[in-house]
Structures are given as structure tokens and as C-alpha cells.
């Protein structure tokens, strides 16, 4: 059981990234949704932790199905921070870029749904940017039974901005690390 | 006399604090747990032993959990109770933390502790089961999510261990640049399985060259790449069956030595590595001819193997001292 290899650096990095993304997203939510500081931090923390857990679960589900050579590339990246030449070397750049996009959009979806669920749970509906409806419009909307207004557009946009901001920060940190290592 | 009186006092105090003030209190459960443990020692049958010791763990868990609720141990304003109780519960449910495939207790420990920590919010004095107030729900959400992240971290650790079990030759490498893992012990006692592969290849090569004449030997050596490729599946089949076997390659190089030939058997690692081109381990074999009264039997000599970390295959590491006796070459 006592093994010399422990994922301590991963824990450190993930904790650092979580702190940074939660702070950035809390700031964006606070500005765009006009939430109190405490509320925005709590919301940001909840949706980011949820997205992190979802990400891990997806990774654990997918991992057994990764083909052996690709898994060896993954191991090489995790253990030695580089890739080596095997049959997957050519496609790796494309794979990394596609994975990056996928994680951005999946995390965005998880966060939007997460916020919606959270507000439902906390009985905390925040209505933002709803224009003043006069009677005629209100009746019209009620007749159309607009179901897809459940997520007010304001919140989805705010989370999009928040996600973009936090991902940019992460990318900057990773680039910085790359830069420092190469000097 | 005074000392004896003091010791008696201490025992009386301890007994007072440990004996149950009412029938339904945490001390009862601890006592029941001790009782169960004693019972489990006395019975012979395995089944009864297991049942009673599980009961004992259950009582211990309830007792400790209750005691910690009444007298919480706090670190930075967070009560440690649920985590200690959770650890006990996981031990009782999932068995040992150190033997065998021990991932389950670790991975479930944070979740179970979170559940235990969250239970008070579901209770009104009574105890009556109720849905928690919305103001308490946010804390509950954060509690559960943070502990799920801890569980994921533990699970990742066990995943890495599984990978390393399939590719143990990775352990001889340098993990300094990793963004994910650290190597705790700086001593690396591991020997790459390439050495095992070469040790297994050696008798196969000897077998091949055993009854050949010198001319046949030389033509075998001229064709060494194909000959070794033919031996490779047999050699790898004799290794313990691990996933990493697929990335080991067996190669050979022939150099002329003054008497005879220098056959270098090389086990080449083609899997993940800190050096982009990988590494190989080499076993140098001296092939010479021994004179014999009745004919000219072949005699192959293997000196020790050599481990190297090269940039590309043909680069050497440090040679070891040859083992086995030297043979006199024919003139």
C-alpha cells in the first residue's frame, strides 16, 4: 500500500485552480447578477465544485476505454509532462485542442444547470434583466406557456462570461508554467 | 498510602466518566462494543466471529459518534467528529485500510463523513426527520461537494497505482517534471523488467547456437535481427504477464571481438519515458569457440547485463563484470 508515487502535485494544482476560478467567477457573478458578495462566492463555489466532480466522474468512466497506445501517451503526460512517439503522436495536437473545447462547453452546461438546480434547492430565484411586461405581453406569454424561460437569459450569459474569464486565467497560468520551465 | 489513595481517585474518576449515566448513552455503546470484542475472541466459529465483530464496530461507531457530538473536538472551528466516526464506519463496512485492494475505505470515507456531518441538519429535536431549512442547504451542498472532490482525489491515487502495476518499469524513471505526481522516496530499488527479459532471452540464444558449426554460427550472427525477432515472442511469453510487455522490444547487435563475436542483446523500452527516445538495457555476450577433442562444440558466454539511459538505441551504459568462466579461443 505504501507507494512512493503520490498525486500530491495534482492536489496542489487543482486546489489552486479551484481557488482562482471560484474567485474570478464570484466576481463576475457579483457584477453581472448583482448578488451579494457572500452569495456570489457560495454560488461560484458550488457550481465549480460540481463541475470539477463531474469532470472527474467522466474521466473515471472513460479511462478504461482508452486504447492502450493513447493511454500510454496519457501516462507519459501525467508522469513526465511530455509526449512520446507512437502511433498517436500525429493526432495529439488536434486531440488536445478538441478536448479543450469540449471541457469548456461541457463545464459551461454543467454550471448553468448547476446554478439553476442550486437556486431551486435554495428557493432563491433571482430574476434578472426581465423587462417590464405590460398586461398584454404577460397574457401572451402565459398563453404560449413559455417553458424555456426557466433559465433567465441573464444568468446563462453571466456564467458564460464567468467561465470564459476563469478558463482564460487557467490558460494563462499554464502558459506561464510552460514558459518558466523552458527557461 | 497517599499515593495509593491518589491512584484510587484517578481510577474512580475514570470509572465515573466511562460508566453510563443513563441506560441510553454513548458509554453504553462503547461498553457494548468492548463486550462484543471480548465475545468475538471467545467464539470459535468464523461466521459468529465475523457477525459479532461487525456488531462491535457498529457499536463503537455509534458510541464514538455520539460522544463526539456531546464533546466535539474542533480544529479551526470545524468539528472533527464526523470524519473520525466516518473512518470507523468505513473500517467496519469495508474492512482493512492497508491490505490488498484497499481503495474502497479511502474513497468512501469522505462521502460517509459528509453524510454523517450533514445528518444533524435533517433532524429536529425529537428526534424527528425533517427537510432542512433553505439556509442550511447551501452549507450541506458545499459539504457534500467538497468531500466528493476528496473522494475523487483518492480514487485518482488508486488509478495511478493500477497503472504502475501494469507498467512497473516506469518506476526506475525520473518523475521530477510531472505536474501531477511526486516520488516520495528518492531511493529507487526497482530494476527494470528489461533485465528480466534479457535473462530470459539468454538461454534461448544459447539454445539456438548450441549445436551449430562455426560457419553456421557466423551466418546466424550475420542474420541476427531476424533471428532475435524470432526469439522475441518466446522470451516475452516467459515474462510475467503485464500490460507493459507490449512496449518491450528485443534487439541485438553484433560486434567482432578479438576471439569470436560480441553479441549485444538489447531490451528496448518503447513506452512512456522521461527521455523522448526511451532507453534500453543491454546484455553483452561473448561468442567464442572452444576446442574439443571429438569435434568443435559451440560455447556461448554471457557476461553481465548493462543498464543504460541513452538518447537513442545504439548508445551504451556502464558495463558490469562478466560472470562465468572464460574459454580459450581456437587459433
Short mmCIF file of C-alpha atoms in Angstrom, two decimals, chain B residues 3 6 18 69 84 90 111 144 163 167 195 198 212 220 300 312 325 327:
data_model
loop_
_atom_site.label_atom_id
_atom_site.label_comp_id
_atom_site.label_asym_id
_atom_site.label_seq_id
_atom_site.Cartn_x
_atom_site.Cartn_y
_atom_site.Cartn_z
CA UNK B 3 -0.11 7.66 46.51
CA UNK B 6 -4.45 9.20 44.56
CA UNK B 18 -16.92 5.98 31.49
CA UNK B 69 -21.38 15.11 19.30
CA UNK B 84 -13.42 10.19 12.87
CA UNK B 90 -15.71 2.73 6.73
CA UNK B 111 -18.61 10.85 1.46
CA UNK B 144 -21.07 17.16 0.09
CA UNK B 163 -1.28 1.95 -13.96
CA UNK B 167 3.94 -0.79 -16.11
CA UNK B 195 16.85 -7.17 -17.26
CA UNK B 198 17.32 -10.34 -21.24
CA UNK B 212 25.85 -25.13 -34.84
CA UNK B 220 23.32 -16.89 -37.72
CA UNK B 300 28.49 -19.26 -25.67
CA UNK B 312 18.98 6.57 -28.98
CA UNK B 325 34.39 -18.75 -16.98
CA UNK B 327 37.04 -20.02 -22.73
#
